[in-house]
Amino acid sequence: MTKQLSASLMCADLMNLQKSVDELKKAGIDYLHIDIMDGSFVPNITLGFDLINAIKAVTDIPLDIHMMVNEPSKFFDMMKLDENDIICVHYESDIHIHRVLSQIKAKGCKAGLALNPQTPLESVKYLTDYIDMLLVMTVSPGFAGQKLFAAAERKVADARKLLDDAGFADMPIEVDGNISIENGRKLSTSGADIFVLGTSSLFLKDKELSQAAQDVRSALNVQ
Ligand code: DX5
Ligand code: ZN
């Protein structure tokens, strides 16, 4: 499967976001990863819906919306999105997550299901028909700059096997959290396809964004 890069905007220069988005476009980044938090599902609050709509209006890079909020469907109408954008929700964020995934499809977007480090892979087993992407969290969600979850490689490999065995060999697995070049390489070997890039590899103090993107691209063999 084609490997793809998703840039985590919460890690970008928030006072110069337009510049970052332009640079990410030039660098050929595949998705803009936008973290939405509610201070309840995760203990932090970051970006919001007005920002999503403002970004959508100025770029054709597809958006990869990662909703770390309880009852995410309450917010779907607030986002102006299209068929290339992904809305990704957490398994635990609604009792009836199957219904929520169907609501994403009804909105005309791609649906993603996110699993926290401790969430069993079994959770996705009966939902594969309702999703376009599986997000395997490689840290507990909520903050940038954390350390990779110890079983991340094993979980990605198990997830890949589960999807392949179920007839979903084409379904991409996304990994989010501490995706350094080294961790990205290992997770790529385990079967990850979309890499969320934050402070560990793309938004670095000592490297230009264009150079960092190029380095990740060549290290992970992204076309
Ligand atoms: C939360 C975020 C973070 C972060 C990734 O869902 O997506 O995981 O931006 O960047 P790192 O972990 O490299 O700081
Ligand atoms: Zn995220």
PDB file of C-alpha atoms and ligand atoms in Angstrom:
ATOM      1  CA  MET A   1       0.000   0.000   0.000  1.00  0.00           C
ATOM      2  CA  THR A   2       1.173   3.572  -0.642  1.00  0.00           C
ATOM      3  CA  LYS A   3       2.701   5.146   2.434  1.00  0.00           C
ATOM      4  CA  GLN A   4       1.349   8.617   3.280  1.00  0.00           C
ATOM      5  CA  LEU A   5       2.240  11.517   5.553  1.00  0.00           C
ATOM      6  CA  SER A   6      -0.172  13.503   7.736  1.00  0.00           C
ATOM      7  CA  ALA A   7       1.178  16.669   9.366  1.00  0.00           C
ATOM      8  CA  SER A   8      -0.056  17.363  12.914  1.00  0.00           C
ATOM      9  CA  LEU A   9      -1.073  21.026  12.857  1.00  0.00           C
ATOM     10  CA  MET A  10      -1.161  21.404  16.645  1.00  0.00           C
ATOM     11  CA  CYS A  11       2.633  21.121  16.428  1.00  0.00           C
ATOM     12  CA  ALA A  12       2.966  23.763  13.681  1.00  0.00           C
ATOM     13  CA  ASP A  13       3.814  27.422  14.225  1.00  0.00           C
ATOM     14  CA  LEU A  14       0.329  28.518  15.311  1.00  0.00           C
ATOM     15  CA  MET A  15       1.124  32.202  14.824  1.00  0.00           C
ATOM     16  CA  ASN A  16       2.092  31.526  11.215  1.00  0.00           C
ATOM     17  CA  LEU A  17      -0.269  28.759  10.216  1.00  0.00           C
ATOM     18  CA  GLN A  18      -0.831  29.967   6.658  1.00  0.00           C
ATOM     19  CA  LYS A  19       2.923  29.812   6.058  1.00  0.00           C
ATOM     20  CA  SER A  20       3.090  26.275   7.497  1.00  0.00           C
ATOM     21  CA  VAL A  21       0.167  25.105   5.347  1.00  0.00           C
ATOM     22  CA  ASP A  22       1.864  26.557   2.237  1.00  0.00           C
ATOM     23  CA  GLU A  23       5.123  24.818   3.130  1.00  0.00           C
ATOM     24  CA  LEU A  24       3.331  21.523   3.788  1.00  0.00           C
ATOM     25  CA  LYS A  25       1.680  21.799   0.371  1.00  0.00           C
ATOM     26  CA  LYS A  26       5.084  22.373  -1.262  1.00  0.00           C
ATOM     27  CA  ALA A  27       6.494  19.424   0.673  1.00  0.00           C
ATOM     28  CA  GLY A  28       3.778  17.180  -0.802  1.00  0.00           C
ATOM     29  CA  ILE A  29       2.246  16.237   2.559  1.00  0.00           C
ATOM     30  CA  ASP A  30      -0.822  14.034   1.985  1.00  0.00           C
ATOM     31  CA  TYR A  31      -3.041  15.100   4.894  1.00  0.00           C
ATOM     32  CA  LEU A  32      -3.333  17.859   7.478  1.00  0.00           C
ATOM     33  CA  HIS A  33      -3.934  16.122  10.820  1.00  0.00           C
ATOM     34  CA  ILE A  34      -6.131  18.307  13.010  1.00  0.00           C
ATOM     35  CA  ASP A  35      -6.545  17.339  16.651  1.00  0.00           C
ATOM     36  CA  ILE A  36      -9.856  18.266  18.263  1.00  0.00           C
ATOM     37  CA  MET A  37     -10.029  17.864  22.045  1.00  0.00           C
ATOM     38  CA  ASP A  38     -12.732  18.672  24.573  1.00  0.00           C
ATOM     39  CA  GLY A  39     -10.898  18.680  27.906  1.00  0.00           C
ATOM     40  CA  SER A  40     -13.004  15.677  28.929  1.00  0.00           C
ATOM     41  CA  PHE A  41     -12.226  12.720  26.666  1.00  0.00           C
ATOM     42  CA  VAL A  42      -8.619  13.888  26.918  1.00  0.00           C
ATOM     43  CA  PRO A  43      -7.185  16.374  29.424  1.00  0.00           C
ATOM     44  CA  ASN A  44      -6.365  19.117  26.925  1.00  0.00           C
ATOM     45  CA  ILE A  45      -8.007  21.522  24.467  1.00  0.00           C
ATOM     46  CA  THR A  46      -6.383  22.408  21.162  1.00  0.00           C
ATOM     47  CA  LEU A  47      -7.794  23.342  17.771  1.00  0.00           C
ATOM     48  CA  GLY A  48     -11.431  23.982  16.874  1.00  0.00           C
ATOM     49  CA  PHE A  49     -14.066  23.952  14.172  1.00  0.00           C
ATOM     50  CA  ASP A  50     -13.711  27.560  12.995  1.00  0.00           C
ATOM     51  CA  LEU A  51     -10.049  26.870  12.365  1.00  0.00           C
ATOM     52  CA  ILE A  52     -10.903  23.697  10.427  1.00  0.00           C
ATOM     53  CA  ASN A  53     -13.270  25.625   8.171  1.00  0.00           C
ATOM     54  CA  ALA A  54     -10.750  28.437   7.736  1.00  0.00           C
ATOM     55  CA  ILE A  55      -8.039  25.955   6.715  1.00  0.00           C
ATOM     56  CA  LYS A  56     -10.400  24.055   4.423  1.00  0.00           C
ATOM     57  CA  ALA A  57     -11.110  27.324   2.604  1.00  0.00           C
ATOM     58  CA  VAL A  58      -7.444  27.943   1.741  1.00  0.00           C
ATOM     59  CA  THR A  59      -6.038  24.523   0.905  1.00  0.00           C
ATOM     60  CA  ASP A  60      -6.784  21.463  -1.191  1.00  0.00           C
ATOM     61  CA  ILE A  61      -4.752  19.171   1.075  1.00  0.00           C
ATOM     62  CA  PRO A  62      -7.273  16.679   2.511  1.00  0.00           C
ATOM     63  CA  LEU A  63      -7.997  17.061   6.222  1.00  0.00           C
ATOM     64  CA  ASP A  64      -7.511  14.230   8.699  1.00  0.00           C
ATOM     65  CA  ILE A  65      -9.678  15.268  11.653  1.00  0.00           C
ATOM     66  CA  HIS A  66      -8.810  13.386  14.846  1.00  0.00           C
ATOM     67  CA  MET A  67     -11.686  13.870  17.286  1.00  0.00           C
ATOM     68  CA  MET A  68     -10.679  13.258  20.883  1.00  0.00           C
ATOM     69  CA  VAL A  69     -14.066  14.307  22.228  1.00  0.00           C
ATOM     70  CA  ASN A  70     -17.033  12.608  23.848  1.00  0.00           C
ATOM     71  CA  GLU A  71     -20.067  12.155  21.598  1.00  0.00           C
ATOM     72  CA  PRO A  72     -18.273  13.459  18.492  1.00  0.00           C
ATOM     73  CA  SER A  73     -21.384  13.362  16.274  1.00  0.00           C
ATOM     74  CA  LYS A  74     -22.686  16.493  18.053  1.00  0.00           C
ATOM     75  CA  PHE A  75     -20.044  18.410  16.118  1.00  0.00           C
ATOM     76  CA  PHE A  76     -20.186  16.916  12.606  1.00  0.00           C
ATOM     77  CA  ASP A  77     -22.454  19.650  11.226  1.00  0.00           C
ATOM     78  CA  MET A  78     -19.999  22.325  12.317  1.00  0.00           C
ATOM     79  CA  MET A  79     -17.374  21.223   9.797  1.00  0.00           C
ATOM     80  CA  LYS A  80     -17.503  21.969   6.069  1.00  0.00           C
ATOM     81  CA  LEU A  81     -15.753  18.931   4.634  1.00  0.00           C
ATOM     82  CA  ASP A  82     -15.778  16.835   1.472  1.00  0.00           C
ATOM     83  CA  GLU A  83     -15.266  13.266   0.335  1.00  0.00           C
ATOM     84  CA  ASN A  84     -11.475  13.459   0.556  1.00  0.00           C
ATOM     85  CA  ASP A  85     -11.485  14.392   4.239  1.00  0.00           C
ATOM     86  CA  ILE A  86     -11.345  11.874   7.084  1.00  0.00           C
ATOM     87  CA  ILE A  87     -13.240  12.181  10.360  1.00  0.00           C
ATOM     88  CA  CYS A  88     -11.698   9.833  12.888  1.00  0.00           C
ATOM     89  CA  VAL A  89     -13.478   9.016  16.156  1.00  0.00           C
ATOM     90  CA  HIS A  90     -12.386   7.022  19.188  1.00  0.00           C
ATOM     91  CA  TYR A  91     -13.966   3.666  19.974  1.00  0.00           C
ATOM     92  CA  GLU A  92     -14.802   4.791  23.547  1.00  0.00           C
ATOM     93  CA  SER A  93     -16.215   8.194  22.596  1.00  0.00           C
ATOM     94  CA  ASP A  94     -19.822   7.045  22.114  1.00  0.00           C
ATOM     95  CA  ILE A  95     -21.719   3.971  23.360  1.00  0.00           C
ATOM     96  CA  HIS A  96     -23.080   3.506  19.839  1.00  0.00           C
ATOM     97  CA  ILE A  97     -19.912   4.104  17.850  1.00  0.00           C
ATOM     98  CA  HIS A  98     -21.290   2.061  14.957  1.00  0.00           C
ATOM     99  CA  ARG A  99     -24.028   4.648  14.515  1.00  0.00           C
ATOM    100  CA  VAL A 100     -21.495   7.473  14.705  1.00  0.00           C
ATOM    101  CA  LEU A 101     -19.353   5.882  11.980  1.00  0.00           C
ATOM    102  CA  SER A 102     -22.445   5.598   9.788  1.00  0.00           C
ATOM    103  CA  GLN A 103     -23.142   9.302  10.396  1.00  0.00           C
ATOM    104  CA  ILE A 104     -19.679  10.172   9.107  1.00  0.00           C
ATOM    105  CA  LYS A 105     -20.327   8.207   5.924  1.00  0.00           C
ATOM    106  CA  ALA A 106     -23.739   9.886   5.593  1.00  0.00           C
ATOM    107  CA  LYS A 107     -21.968  13.252   5.743  1.00  0.00           C
ATOM    108  CA  GLY A 108     -19.954  12.118   2.722  1.00  0.00           C
ATOM    109  CA  CYS A 109     -16.558  11.892   4.439  1.00  0.00           C
ATOM    110  CA  LYS A 110     -14.179   9.014   5.020  1.00  0.00           C
ATOM    111  CA  ALA A 111     -14.573   7.412   8.443  1.00  0.00           C
ATOM    112  CA  GLY A 112     -11.711   6.502  10.730  1.00  0.00           C
ATOM    113  CA  LEU A 113     -11.791   4.538  13.970  1.00  0.00           C
ATOM    114  CA  ALA A 114      -9.150   5.351  16.591  1.00  0.00           C
ATOM    115  CA  LEU A 115      -7.936   2.879  19.203  1.00  0.00           C
ATOM    116  CA  ASN A 116      -6.164   4.019  22.361  1.00  0.00           C
ATOM    117  CA  PRO A 117      -3.072   2.017  23.380  1.00  0.00           C
ATOM    118  CA  GLN A 118      -5.096  -0.196  25.754  1.00  0.00           C
ATOM    119  CA  THR A 119      -8.177  -0.557  23.523  1.00  0.00           C
ATOM    120  CA  PRO A 120      -8.442  -4.182  22.351  1.00  0.00           C
ATOM    121  CA  LEU A 121      -8.119  -4.829  18.625  1.00  0.00           C
ATOM    122  CA  GLU A 122     -11.319  -6.865  18.937  1.00  0.00           C
ATOM    123  CA  SER A 123     -13.094  -3.472  18.958  1.00  0.00           C
ATOM    124  CA  VAL A 124     -12.597  -3.077  15.230  1.00  0.00           C
ATOM    125  CA  LYS A 125     -13.437  -6.651  14.295  1.00  0.00           C
ATOM    126  CA  TYR A 126     -17.137  -6.124  13.561  1.00  0.00           C
ATOM    127  CA  LEU A 127     -16.817  -2.532  12.346  1.00  0.00           C
ATOM    128  CA  THR A 128     -14.517  -3.016   9.359  1.00  0.00           C
ATOM    129  CA  ASP A 129     -17.373  -2.499   6.895  1.00  0.00           C
ATOM    130  CA  TYR A 130     -18.029   0.975   8.288  1.00  0.00           C
ATOM    131  CA  ILE A 131     -14.548   2.474   8.214  1.00  0.00           C
ATOM    132  CA  ASP A 132     -11.998   3.617   5.638  1.00  0.00           C
ATOM    133  CA  MET A 133      -9.037   3.825   8.000  1.00  0.00           C
ATOM    134  CA  LEU A 134      -7.885   2.456  11.359  1.00  0.00           C
ATOM    135  CA  LEU A 135      -5.914   4.769  13.645  1.00  0.00           C
ATOM    136  CA  VAL A 136      -3.694   2.892  16.072  1.00  0.00           C
ATOM    137  CA  MET A 137      -2.667   5.426  18.732  1.00  0.00           C
ATOM    138  CA  THR A 138       1.001   4.975  19.548  1.00  0.00           C
ATOM    139  CA  VAL A 139       0.761   7.243  22.621  1.00  0.00           C
ATOM    140  CA  SER A 140      -2.187   8.064  24.889  1.00  0.00           C
ATOM    141  CA  PRO A 141      -3.959  10.894  23.070  1.00  0.00           C
ATOM    142  CA  GLY A 142      -3.970  14.491  24.231  1.00  0.00           C
ATOM    143  CA  PHE A 143      -0.426  15.820  24.066  1.00  0.00           C
ATOM    144  CA  ALA A 144       2.493  16.158  21.706  1.00  0.00           C
ATOM    145  CA  GLY A 145       5.984  15.130  22.782  1.00  0.00           C
ATOM    146  CA  GLN A 146       5.192  11.817  24.498  1.00  0.00           C
ATOM    147  CA  LYS A 147       7.014   8.491  24.306  1.00  0.00           C
ATOM    148  CA  LEU A 148       5.955   5.586  22.086  1.00  0.00           C
ATOM    149  CA  PHE A 149       3.699   2.971  23.729  1.00  0.00           C
ATOM    150  CA  ALA A 150       5.782  -0.184  24.392  1.00  0.00           C
ATOM    151  CA  ALA A 151       3.548  -2.587  22.433  1.00  0.00           C
ATOM    152  CA  ALA A 152       3.005  -0.219  19.480  1.00  0.00           C
ATOM    153  CA  GLU A 153       4.850  -2.328  16.891  1.00  0.00           C
ATOM    154  CA  ARG A 154       3.126  -5.522  18.011  1.00  0.00           C
ATOM    155  CA  LYS A 155      -0.286  -3.870  17.974  1.00  0.00           C
ATOM    156  CA  VAL A 156       0.195  -2.480  14.460  1.00  0.00           C
ATOM    157  CA  ALA A 157       1.354  -5.896  13.221  1.00  0.00           C
ATOM    158  CA  ASP A 158      -1.667  -7.571  14.859  1.00  0.00           C
ATOM    159  CA  ALA A 159      -3.986  -4.925  13.409  1.00  0.00           C
ATOM    160  CA  ARG A 160      -2.552  -5.469   9.937  1.00  0.00           C
ATOM    161  CA  LYS A 161      -3.111  -9.211  10.255  1.00  0.00           C
ATOM    162  CA  LEU A 162      -6.670  -8.753  11.525  1.00  0.00           C
ATOM    163  CA  LEU A 163      -7.549  -6.476   8.595  1.00  0.00           C
ATOM    164  CA  ASP A 164      -5.831  -8.698   6.010  1.00  0.00           C
ATOM    165  CA  ASP A 165      -7.514 -11.845   7.346  1.00  0.00           C
ATOM    166  CA  ALA A 166     -10.895 -10.103   7.284  1.00  0.00           C
ATOM    167  CA  GLY A 167     -10.435  -9.194   3.608  1.00  0.00           C
ATOM    168  CA  PHE A 168      -9.439  -5.569   4.186  1.00  0.00           C
ATOM    169  CA  ALA A 169      -5.865  -5.664   2.928  1.00  0.00           C
ATOM    170  CA  ASP A 170      -6.436  -2.264   1.278  1.00  0.00           C
ATOM    171  CA  MET A 171      -7.489  -0.520   4.481  1.00  0.00           C
ATOM    172  CA  PRO A 172      -4.775   1.863   5.686  1.00  0.00           C
ATOM    173  CA  ILE A 173      -3.500   1.865   9.255  1.00  0.00           C
ATOM    174  CA  GLU A 174      -2.559   5.270  10.622  1.00  0.00           C
ATOM    175  CA  VAL A 175      -0.158   5.730  13.536  1.00  0.00           C
ATOM    176  CA  ASP A 176      -0.174   8.830  15.748  1.00  0.00           C
ATOM    177  CA  GLY A 177       2.254   9.766  18.511  1.00  0.00           C
ATOM    178  CA  ASN A 178       6.059   9.938  18.705  1.00  0.00           C
ATOM    179  CA  ILE A 179       6.545   9.124  15.034  1.00  0.00           C
ATOM    180  CA  SER A 180      10.241   9.836  14.816  1.00  0.00           C
ATOM    181  CA  ILE A 181      12.160   8.569  11.802  1.00  0.00           C
ATOM    182  CA  GLU A 182      13.295   5.556  13.808  1.00  0.00           C
ATOM    183  CA  ASN A 183       9.829   4.712  15.188  1.00  0.00           C
ATOM    184  CA  GLY A 184       8.255   5.398  11.799  1.00  0.00           C
ATOM    185  CA  ARG A 185      10.576   2.896  10.147  1.00  0.00           C
ATOM    186  CA  LYS A 186       9.737   0.187  12.687  1.00  0.00           C
ATOM    187  CA  LEU A 187       5.996   0.850  12.459  1.00  0.00           C
ATOM    188  CA  SER A 188       6.162   0.900   8.677  1.00  0.00           C
ATOM    189  CA  THR A 189       7.703  -2.580   8.757  1.00  0.00           C
ATOM    190  CA  SER A 190       4.910  -3.678  11.113  1.00  0.00           C
ATOM    191  CA  GLY A 191       2.332  -2.497   8.558  1.00  0.00           C
ATOM    192  CA  ALA A 192       1.539   1.175   9.200  1.00  0.00           C
ATOM    193  CA  ASP A 193       0.563   3.217   6.122  1.00  0.00           C
ATOM    194  CA  ILE A 194      -0.219   6.784   7.253  1.00  0.00           C
ATOM    195  CA  PHE A 195       2.211   8.530   9.598  1.00  0.00           C
ATOM    196  CA  VAL A 196       1.141  11.465  11.768  1.00  0.00           C
ATOM    197  CA  LEU A 197       4.141  13.753  11.995  1.00  0.00           C
ATOM    198  CA  GLY A 198       4.480  16.139  14.926  1.00  0.00           C
ATOM    199  CA  THR A 199       7.322  17.266  17.143  1.00  0.00           C
ATOM    200  CA  SER A 200       9.209  13.977  16.728  1.00  0.00           C
ATOM    201  CA  SER A 201      10.097  14.381  13.056  1.00  0.00           C
ATOM    202  CA  LEU A 202       8.483  17.290  11.187  1.00  0.00           C
ATOM    203  CA  PHE A 203       8.159  20.363  13.396  1.00  0.00           C
ATOM    204  CA  LEU A 204      11.708  20.565  14.728  1.00  0.00           C
ATOM    205  CA  LYS A 205      13.579  23.486  16.252  1.00  0.00           C
ATOM    206  CA  ASP A 206      16.809  22.786  14.422  1.00  0.00           C
ATOM    207  CA  LYS A 207      15.549  21.818  10.956  1.00  0.00           C
ATOM    208  CA  GLU A 208      13.545  23.595   8.254  1.00  0.00           C
ATOM    209  CA  LEU A 209      10.152  22.044   7.639  1.00  0.00           C
ATOM    210  CA  SER A 210      10.937  21.316   3.978  1.00  0.00           C
ATOM    211  CA  GLN A 211      14.136  19.492   4.914  1.00  0.00           C
ATOM    212  CA  ALA A 212      12.424  17.564   7.728  1.00  0.00           C
ATOM    213  CA  ALA A 213       9.646  16.461   5.355  1.00  0.00           C
ATOM    214  CA  GLN A 214      12.205  15.325   2.795  1.00  0.00           C
ATOM    215  CA  ASP A 215      14.154  13.371   5.428  1.00  0.00           C
ATOM    216  CA  VAL A 216      11.018  11.557   6.641  1.00  0.00           C
ATOM    217  CA  ARG A 217       9.976  10.864   3.077  1.00  0.00           C
ATOM    218  CA  SER A 218      13.226   9.200   2.137  1.00  0.00           C
ATOM    219  CA  ALA A 219      13.581   7.321   5.452  1.00  0.00           C
ATOM    220  CA  LEU A 220      10.071   5.879   5.232  1.00  0.00           C
ATOM    221  CA  ASN A 221      10.181   5.350   1.475  1.00  0.00           C
ATOM    222  CA  VAL A 222       7.197   7.591   0.820  1.00  0.00           C
ATOM    223  CA  GLN A 223       6.735   8.379  -2.911  1.00  0.00           C
TER     224      GLN A 223
HETATM  225  C1  DX5 B   1      -2.360  13.833  19.355  1.00  0.00           C
HETATM  226  C2  DX5 B   1      -1.344  14.364  18.379  1.00  0.00           C
HETATM  227  C3  DX5 B   1       0.017  14.047  18.859  1.00  0.00           C
HETATM  228  C4  DX5 B   1       1.142  14.780  18.230  1.00  0.00           C
HETATM  229  C5  DX5 B   1       2.087  13.923  17.507  1.00  0.00           C
HETATM  230  O1  DX5 B   1      -3.292  13.037  18.815  1.00  0.00           O
HETATM  231  O2  DX5 B   1      -1.609  14.059  17.036  1.00  0.00           O
HETATM  232  O3  DX5 B   1       0.210  12.703  18.927  1.00  0.00           O
HETATM  233  O4  DX5 B   1       0.748  15.827  17.473  1.00  0.00           O
HETATM  234  O5  DX5 B   1       3.340  14.472  17.554  1.00  0.00           O
HETATM  235  P1  DX5 B   1       4.555  14.013  18.505  1.00  0.00           P
HETATM  236  O6  DX5 B   1       4.094  12.857  19.345  1.00  0.00           O
HETATM  237  O7  DX5 B   1       5.627  13.664  17.545  1.00  0.00           O
HETATM  238  O8  DX5 B   1       4.857  15.206  19.312  1.00  0.00           O
HETATM  239 ZN    ZN B   2      -3.903  13.107  16.561  1.00  0.00          ZN
END
